[in-house]
Amino acid sequence: MFSRKETSYSRTHGRQSMLALALVLVLIGTGFGSLGNQATSSETPAAVVTAESATAAPGTETAPTSETTAGPSDAMVEKPSQMGRFEQLKSGLSDWFQTMRNKFVLNFIKNDRWRYLTDGLVITIEVALSAVFFGACIGFFIAIVRTTHEKRHNLGLLNSLCKIYLTVIRGTPMVVQLLIAYFVIFSQIREKILVAIIAFSLNSGAYVAEVIRSGISSIDNGQMEAGRSLGLSYLQTLRYIVLPQAVRNVLPALGNEFITLLKDTSIAGYIALPDLTKGGDIIRSQTYDAFMPFLAVAAIYLAIVILFTWLLGKLETKLNRNGAV
């Protein structure tokens, strides 16, 4: 049996254990309570408002809070209105036009850089027109020599020389011909425009010769026989009867040759000739902006080609109406 002392000790020890257990339960309850408060505070304002409105009486009104008005206003900010997009587009276009205006002033207005283009345009037109004229003369001469030899077989040497000329010119690049003319053949001539005109004329003459020869070959042999029966010589018949009809037939091809020659003059900068293209390149080297000057050069070439094409169309219409050159 236990003594009184042992019994009192066991009772005291039991009370202390109960107190410790109660303290632990209180601490655990306090911890769960704080976690519940945190979870409640982390809920969205919309959920809180919904819960309050669900518990409110049917006849009572709920005062608007800052939480209820924050949601829709944020959505309106995230989705810009149509007017806002229009303003952004207008602002972007305004900035772009301002940038283009600044580039235009820098490339053309400042320091009178537009003169590089106007002076180069004059040189380009001068070279192109001169090369077309002399190239046409060379082409007509070669075409007459070749067609005469084909019909009469009495110009063997000239025909052979013309064939060599056509083979060399048509078989080598225009840039190489220009460089050879300037640095080799005409190295003693310092007039760059003159060298360019000679080189482009020789190149154009080869192509014009074949165009004219095809036009003469397209004319019926009866035209030549009719002219000869009227007492005209071979050259007179060729000049007054055959060539006018041949030119009318090949006029579109001759116009195309002029357009090609006009664009080929853009390589004149290889011999430091300040033509239109070279003028645009000079502006680019000074402003470090290639877009605006080269765009202007392309626009000028395009305008010239469109104008010449329109004039050529008018001439063709007139010739077709009159039936002669």
CSV table of C-alpha atoms in Angstrom, one decimal:
chain,number,residue,atom,x,y,z
A,1,MET,CA,0.0,0.0,0.0
A,2,PHE,CA,1.1,3.6,-0.7
A,3,SER,CA,1.9,5.9,2.2
A,4,ARG,CA,0.3,9.4,2.5
A,5,LYS,CA,3.4,11.1,1.4
A,6,GLU,CA,3.5,9.1,-1.9
A,7,THR,CA,-0.2,9.7,-2.4
A,8,SER,CA,0.1,13.5,-2.0
A,9,TYR,CA,3.1,13.5,-4.4
A,10,SER,CA,1.2,11.7,-7.1
A,11,ARG,CA,-1.7,14.1,-6.8
A,12,THR,CA,0.5,17.1,-7.1
A,13,HIS,CA,2.3,15.7,-10.1
A,14,GLY,CA,-1.0,15.0,-11.8
A,15,ARG,CA,-2.2,18.6,-11.3
A,16,GLN,CA,1.0,19.9,-12.9
A,17,SER,CA,0.6,17.6,-15.9
A,18,MET,CA,-3.0,18.8,-16.4
A,19,LEU,CA,-1.9,22.4,-16.2
A,20,ALA,CA,0.9,21.8,-18.8
A,21,LEU,CA,-1.5,20.1,-21.2
A,22,ALA,CA,-4.0,22.9,-20.9
A,23,LEU,CA,-1.3,25.5,-21.6
A,24,VAL,CA,-0.2,23.5,-24.7
A,25,LEU,CA,-3.9,23.4,-25.9
A,26,VAL,CA,-4.2,27.2,-25.4
A,27,LEU,CA,-1.1,27.9,-27.4
A,28,ILE,CA,-2.2,25.6,-30.3
A,29,GLY,CA,-5.6,27.3,-30.3
A,30,THR,CA,-4.0,30.7,-30.5
A,31,GLY,CA,-1.8,29.6,-33.5
A,32,PHE,CA,-4.8,28.3,-35.4
A,33,GLY,CA,-6.7,31.5,-34.7
A,34,SER,CA,-3.9,33.7,-36.1
A,35,LEU,CA,-3.7,31.5,-39.2
A,36,GLY,CA,-7.5,31.9,-39.7
A,37,ASN,CA,-7.3,35.7,-39.5
A,38,GLN,CA,-4.5,35.8,-42.1
A,39,ALA,CA,-6.5,33.6,-44.5
A,40,THR,CA,-9.5,35.8,-44.0
A,41,SER,CA,-7.5,39.0,-44.7
A,42,SER,CA,-6.0,37.5,-47.9
A,43,GLU,CA,-9.4,37.1,-49.5
A,44,THR,CA,-10.3,39.5,-52.4
A,45,PRO,CA,-12.4,42.5,-51.7
A,46,ALA,CA,-15.0,41.2,-54.1
A,47,ALA,CA,-15.5,38.0,-52.0
A,48,VAL,CA,-15.9,40.1,-48.8
A,49,VAL,CA,-18.4,42.3,-50.4
A,50,THR,CA,-20.3,39.3,-51.7
A,51,ALA,CA,-20.4,37.7,-48.3
A,52,GLU,CA,-21.6,40.9,-46.6
A,53,SER,CA,-24.3,41.5,-49.2
A,54,ALA,CA,-25.5,37.9,-48.7
A,55,THR,CA,-25.9,38.4,-45.0
A,56,ALA,CA,-27.4,41.9,-45.3
A,57,ALA,CA,-31.1,42.3,-44.8
A,58,PRO,CA,-33.3,42.6,-47.9
A,59,GLY,CA,-34.4,46.1,-47.2
A,60,THR,CA,-31.1,47.6,-46.3
A,61,GLU,CA,-28.6,49.2,-48.7
A,62,THR,CA,-24.9,48.6,-48.6
A,63,ALA,CA,-22.7,51.6,-48.8
A,64,PRO,CA,-20.1,51.5,-51.6
A,65,THR,CA,-16.6,51.0,-50.4
A,66,SER,CA,-13.3,51.6,-51.9
A,67,GLU,CA,-12.9,47.9,-52.5
A,68,THR,CA,-16.0,47.6,-54.7
A,69,THR,CA,-15.0,50.5,-57.0
A,70,ALA,CA,-11.4,49.5,-57.4
A,71,GLY,CA,-12.1,46.5,-59.6
A,72,PRO,CA,-13.9,48.1,-62.6
A,73,SER,CA,-11.7,51.2,-62.7
A,74,ASP,CA,-8.6,48.9,-63.0
A,75,ALA,CA,-10.2,47.1,-65.9
A,76,MET,CA,-10.9,50.4,-67.6
A,77,VAL,CA,-7.3,51.4,-67.3
A,78,GLU,CA,-6.1,48.1,-68.6
A,79,LYS,CA,-8.2,48.4,-71.8
A,80,PRO,CA,-7.6,51.7,-73.5
A,81,SER,CA,-10.5,53.3,-75.2
A,82,GLN,CA,-10.7,53.8,-79.0
A,83,MET,CA,-9.9,57.5,-78.5
A,84,GLY,CA,-6.7,56.6,-76.7
A,85,ARG,CA,-5.6,54.4,-79.6
A,86,PHE,CA,-6.3,57.1,-82.1
A,87,GLU,CA,-4.3,59.6,-80.1
A,88,GLN,CA,-1.4,57.1,-80.0
A,89,LEU,CA,-1.6,56.7,-83.8
A,90,LYS,CA,-1.8,60.4,-84.4
A,91,SER,CA,1.2,61.0,-82.1
A,92,GLY,CA,3.2,58.3,-83.9
A,93,LEU,CA,2.5,59.8,-87.3
A,94,SER,CA,3.4,63.2,-86.1
A,95,ASP,CA,6.7,62.0,-84.8
A,96,TRP,CA,7.4,60.2,-88.1
A,97,PHE,CA,6.6,63.3,-90.2
A,98,GLN,CA,8.8,65.4,-88.0
A,99,THR,CA,11.7,62.9,-88.4
A,100,MET,CA,11.2,62.9,-92.2
A,101,ARG,CA,11.1,66.7,-92.2
A,102,ASN,CA,14.4,66.9,-90.2
A,103,LYS,CA,16.0,64.4,-92.6
A,104,PHE,CA,14.8,66.4,-95.6
A,105,VAL,CA,16.3,69.6,-94.3
A,106,LEU,CA,19.5,67.8,-93.4
A,107,ASN,CA,20.0,66.2,-96.8
A,108,PHE,CA,18.8,68.8,-99.2
A,109,ILE,CA,18.2,72.3,-97.6
A,110,LYS,CA,21.3,72.5,-95.3
A,111,ASN,CA,24.4,73.8,-97.1
A,112,ASP,CA,22.4,73.8,-100.4
A,113,ARG,CA,23.0,70.0,-100.8
A,114,TRP,CA,20.2,69.9,-103.4
A,115,ARG,CA,22.6,71.4,-105.9
A,116,TYR,CA,24.4,68.0,-106.0
A,117,LEU,CA,21.3,66.5,-107.5
A,118,THR,CA,20.4,69.3,-109.9
A,119,ASP,CA,24.0,69.6,-111.2
A,120,GLY,CA,24.2,65.8,-111.5
A,121,LEU,CA,20.9,65.7,-113.4
A,122,VAL,CA,22.2,68.2,-116.0
A,123,ILE,CA,25.3,66.0,-116.5
A,124,THR,CA,23.2,62.8,-116.7
A,125,ILE,CA,20.8,64.3,-119.4
A,126,GLU,CA,23.7,65.7,-121.3
A,127,VAL,CA,25.5,62.4,-121.4
A,128,ALA,CA,22.4,60.4,-122.2
A,129,LEU,CA,21.2,62.6,-125.1
A,130,SER,CA,24.6,62.8,-126.6
A,131,ALA,CA,25.1,59.1,-126.4
A,132,VAL,CA,21.7,58.5,-127.9
A,133,PHE,CA,22.5,60.7,-130.9
A,134,PHE,CA,25.9,59.4,-131.7
A,135,GLY,CA,24.9,55.8,-130.8
A,136,ALA,CA,22.0,56.1,-133.4
A,137,CYS,CA,24.4,57.4,-136.0
A,138,ILE,CA,26.8,54.5,-135.4
A,139,GLY,CA,23.9,52.0,-135.3
A,140,PHE,CA,22.4,53.2,-138.6
A,141,PHE,CA,25.8,53.0,-140.3
A,142,ILE,CA,26.5,49.5,-139.1
A,143,ALA,CA,23.0,48.3,-139.9
A,144,ILE,CA,23.2,49.7,-143.5
A,145,VAL,CA,26.7,48.0,-144.0
A,146,ARG,CA,25.4,44.7,-142.8
A,147,THR,CA,22.2,44.7,-144.7
A,148,THR,CA,23.9,45.9,-147.8
A,149,HIS,CA,26.5,43.1,-147.6
A,150,GLU,CA,23.8,40.5,-147.1
A,151,LYS,CA,22.0,41.6,-150.3
A,152,ARG,CA,24.9,42.6,-152.5
A,153,HIS,CA,28.0,40.9,-151.0
A,154,ASN,CA,30.4,43.7,-151.8
A,155,LEU,CA,31.3,45.0,-148.3
A,156,GLY,CA,33.2,42.0,-146.9
A,157,LEU,CA,35.9,43.9,-145.0
A,158,LEU,CA,33.5,46.5,-143.4
A,159,ASN,CA,31.1,43.7,-142.6
A,160,SER,CA,33.8,41.8,-140.8
A,161,LEU,CA,34.9,44.8,-138.8
A,162,CYS,CA,31.3,45.5,-137.8
A,163,LYS,CA,30.9,42.0,-136.6
A,164,ILE,CA,34.0,42.2,-134.5
A,165,TYR,CA,32.8,45.5,-133.0
A,166,LEU,CA,29.3,44.0,-132.2
A,167,THR,CA,30.9,41.0,-130.6
A,168,VAL,CA,33.2,42.9,-128.4
A,169,ILE,CA,30.8,45.6,-127.3
A,170,ARG,CA,27.8,43.2,-126.7
A,171,GLY,CA,30.1,40.6,-125.0
A,172,THR,CA,31.7,42.9,-122.3
A,173,PRO,CA,30.1,44.7,-119.4
A,174,MET,CA,29.4,48.4,-119.7
A,175,VAL,CA,31.4,49.2,-116.6
A,176,VAL,CA,34.5,47.5,-117.9
A,177,GLN,CA,34.2,49.4,-121.2
A,178,LEU,CA,33.9,52.7,-119.4
A,179,LEU,CA,37.0,52.0,-117.2
A,180,ILE,CA,39.0,50.9,-120.3
A,181,ALA,CA,38.0,54.0,-122.2
A,182,TYR,CA,38.9,56.3,-119.3
A,183,PHE,CA,42.1,54.7,-117.9
A,184,VAL,CA,43.5,53.0,-121.1
A,185,ILE,CA,42.3,54.3,-124.4
A,186,PHE,CA,41.6,58.0,-123.6
A,187,SER,CA,43.9,58.2,-120.6
A,188,GLN,CA,45.3,61.5,-121.9
A,189,ILE,CA,41.9,63.1,-122.0
A,190,ARG,CA,40.9,64.7,-118.7
A,191,GLU,CA,37.4,65.6,-119.8
A,192,LYS,CA,35.4,63.0,-118.0
A,193,ILE,CA,32.1,64.0,-119.7
A,194,LEU,CA,33.7,63.5,-123.2
A,195,VAL,CA,35.1,60.1,-122.3
A,196,ALA,CA,31.7,59.1,-120.9
A,197,ILE,CA,29.9,60.2,-124.0
A,198,ILE,CA,32.3,58.3,-126.2
A,199,ALA,CA,32.0,55.1,-124.1
A,200,PHE,CA,28.2,55.2,-123.9
A,201,SER,CA,27.9,56.0,-127.6
A,202,LEU,CA,30.0,53.0,-128.6
A,203,ASN,CA,27.9,50.8,-126.3
A,204,SER,CA,24.6,52.1,-127.5
A,205,GLY,CA,25.6,51.9,-131.2
A,206,ALA,CA,26.0,48.2,-131.0
A,207,TYR,CA,22.5,47.6,-129.8
A,208,VAL,CA,20.9,50.2,-132.0
A,209,ALA,CA,22.6,48.6,-135.0
A,210,GLU,CA,20.9,45.2,-134.4
A,211,VAL,CA,17.6,46.9,-133.8
A,212,ILE,CA,17.8,48.9,-137.0
A,213,ARG,CA,19.0,45.8,-139.0
A,214,SER,CA,16.0,43.8,-137.7
A,215,GLY,CA,13.7,46.6,-138.8
A,216,ILE,CA,15.2,46.8,-142.3
A,217,SER,CA,14.9,43.0,-142.6
A,218,SER,CA,11.3,43.2,-141.7
A,219,ILE,CA,10.5,45.3,-144.8
A,220,ASP,CA,9.4,43.3,-147.8
A,221,ASN,CA,11.9,43.1,-150.7
A,222,GLY,CA,9.2,44.4,-153.0
A,223,GLN,CA,9.7,47.9,-151.5
A,224,MET,CA,13.3,47.9,-152.6
A,225,GLU,CA,12.4,46.6,-156.1
A,226,ALA,CA,9.7,49.2,-156.4
A,227,GLY,CA,12.1,52.0,-155.6
A,228,ARG,CA,14.7,50.7,-158.0
A,229,SER,CA,12.1,50.5,-160.8
A,230,LEU,CA,11.3,54.1,-160.3
A,231,GLY,CA,15.0,55.0,-161.1
A,232,LEU,CA,16.2,55.5,-157.5
A,233,SER,CA,19.6,54.2,-156.5
A,234,TYR,CA,20.1,51.7,-153.8
A,235,LEU,CA,21.0,54.2,-151.2
A,236,GLN,CA,18.1,56.5,-152.2
A,237,THR,CA,15.7,53.7,-152.0
A,238,LEU,CA,17.1,52.7,-148.6
A,239,ARG,CA,16.9,56.3,-147.4
A,240,TYR,CA,13.4,57.4,-148.6
A,241,ILE,CA,11.5,54.1,-148.7
A,242,VAL,CA,12.9,51.4,-146.5
A,243,LEU,CA,14.4,53.2,-143.5
A,244,PRO,CA,11.3,55.3,-142.7
A,245,GLN,CA,9.2,52.1,-142.5
A,246,ALA,CA,11.9,50.3,-140.6
A,247,VAL,CA,12.2,53.1,-138.0
A,248,ARG,CA,8.5,53.1,-137.5
A,249,ASN,CA,8.5,49.4,-136.8
A,250,VAL,CA,11.3,49.5,-134.3
A,251,LEU,CA,10.5,52.7,-132.6
A,252,PRO,CA,9.4,51.0,-129.4
A,253,ALA,CA,12.7,49.1,-129.3
A,254,LEU,CA,14.6,52.3,-129.9
A,255,GLY,CA,12.7,53.9,-127.0
A,256,ASN,CA,13.6,51.0,-124.8
A,257,GLU,CA,17.2,51.4,-125.7
A,258,PHE,CA,17.2,55.0,-124.7
A,259,ILE,CA,15.6,54.2,-121.3
A,260,THR,CA,18.3,51.5,-120.8
A,261,LEU,CA,21.0,53.9,-121.7
A,262,LEU,CA,19.7,56.6,-119.4
A,263,LYS,CA,19.8,54.2,-116.5
A,264,ASP,CA,23.3,52.9,-117.5
A,265,THR,CA,24.7,56.4,-117.1
A,266,SER,CA,24.4,55.9,-113.4
A,267,ILE,CA,27.7,54.0,-113.5
A,268,ALA,CA,29.6,57.2,-114.6
A,269,GLY,CA,30.6,57.7,-111.0
A,270,TYR,CA,33.2,55.0,-111.5
A,271,ILE,CA,35.3,57.6,-113.3
A,272,ALA,CA,34.4,60.2,-110.7
A,273,LEU,CA,31.9,62.0,-113.0
A,274,PRO,CA,29.5,63.9,-110.7
A,275,ASP,CA,26.3,62.7,-112.4
A,276,LEU,CA,22.9,62.3,-110.6
A,277,THR,CA,23.7,59.0,-108.8
A,278,LYS,CA,27.1,60.3,-107.8
A,279,GLY,CA,25.5,63.5,-106.4
A,280,GLY,CA,23.2,61.3,-104.2
A,281,ASP,CA,26.2,59.4,-103.0
A,282,ILE,CA,28.1,62.6,-102.1
A,283,ILE,CA,25.1,63.7,-100.0
A,284,ARG,CA,25.1,60.3,-98.3
A,285,SER,CA,28.8,60.6,-97.4
A,286,GLN,CA,28.2,64.0,-95.8
A,287,THR,CA,25.0,63.3,-93.8
A,288,TYR,CA,25.5,59.5,-93.2
A,289,ASP,CA,21.9,59.0,-94.3
A,290,ALA,CA,21.4,56.8,-97.4
A,291,PHE,CA,17.6,56.6,-97.4
A,292,MET,CA,16.6,60.2,-98.4
A,293,PRO,CA,19.3,61.0,-101.1
A,294,PHE,CA,19.0,57.7,-102.9
A,295,LEU,CA,15.2,57.8,-102.7
A,296,ALA,CA,15.3,61.2,-104.4
A,297,VAL,CA,17.7,59.9,-107.1
A,298,ALA,CA,15.4,56.9,-107.8
A,299,ALA,CA,12.4,59.3,-108.0
A,300,ILE,CA,14.1,61.5,-110.5
A,301,TYR,CA,15.1,58.6,-112.7
A,302,LEU,CA,11.6,57.3,-112.5
A,303,ALA,CA,10.1,60.7,-113.4
A,304,ILE,CA,12.3,61.0,-116.5
A,305,VAL,CA,11.5,57.5,-117.7
A,306,ILE,CA,7.7,58.1,-117.2
A,307,LEU,CA,7.9,61.4,-119.1
A,308,PHE,CA,9.9,59.9,-122.0
A,309,THR,CA,7.6,56.9,-122.2
A,310,TRP,CA,4.6,59.2,-122.5
A,311,LEU,CA,6.3,61.2,-125.2
A,312,LEU,CA,7.2,58.1,-127.1
A,313,GLY,CA,3.6,56.9,-126.9
A,314,LYS,CA,2.4,60.1,-128.4
A,315,LEU,CA,4.9,59.9,-131.2
A,316,GLU,CA,3.9,56.3,-132.0
A,317,THR,CA,0.3,57.3,-132.1
A,318,LYS,CA,1.0,60.1,-134.5
A,319,LEU,CA,3.2,57.9,-136.8
A,320,ASN,CA,0.5,55.2,-136.8
A,321,ARG,CA,-2.1,57.8,-137.7
A,322,ASN,CA,0.0,59.4,-140.5
A,323,GLY,CA,1.5,56.1,-141.7
A,324,ALA,CA,5.0,57.5,-142.1
A,325,VAL,CA,7.8,59.1,-140.1
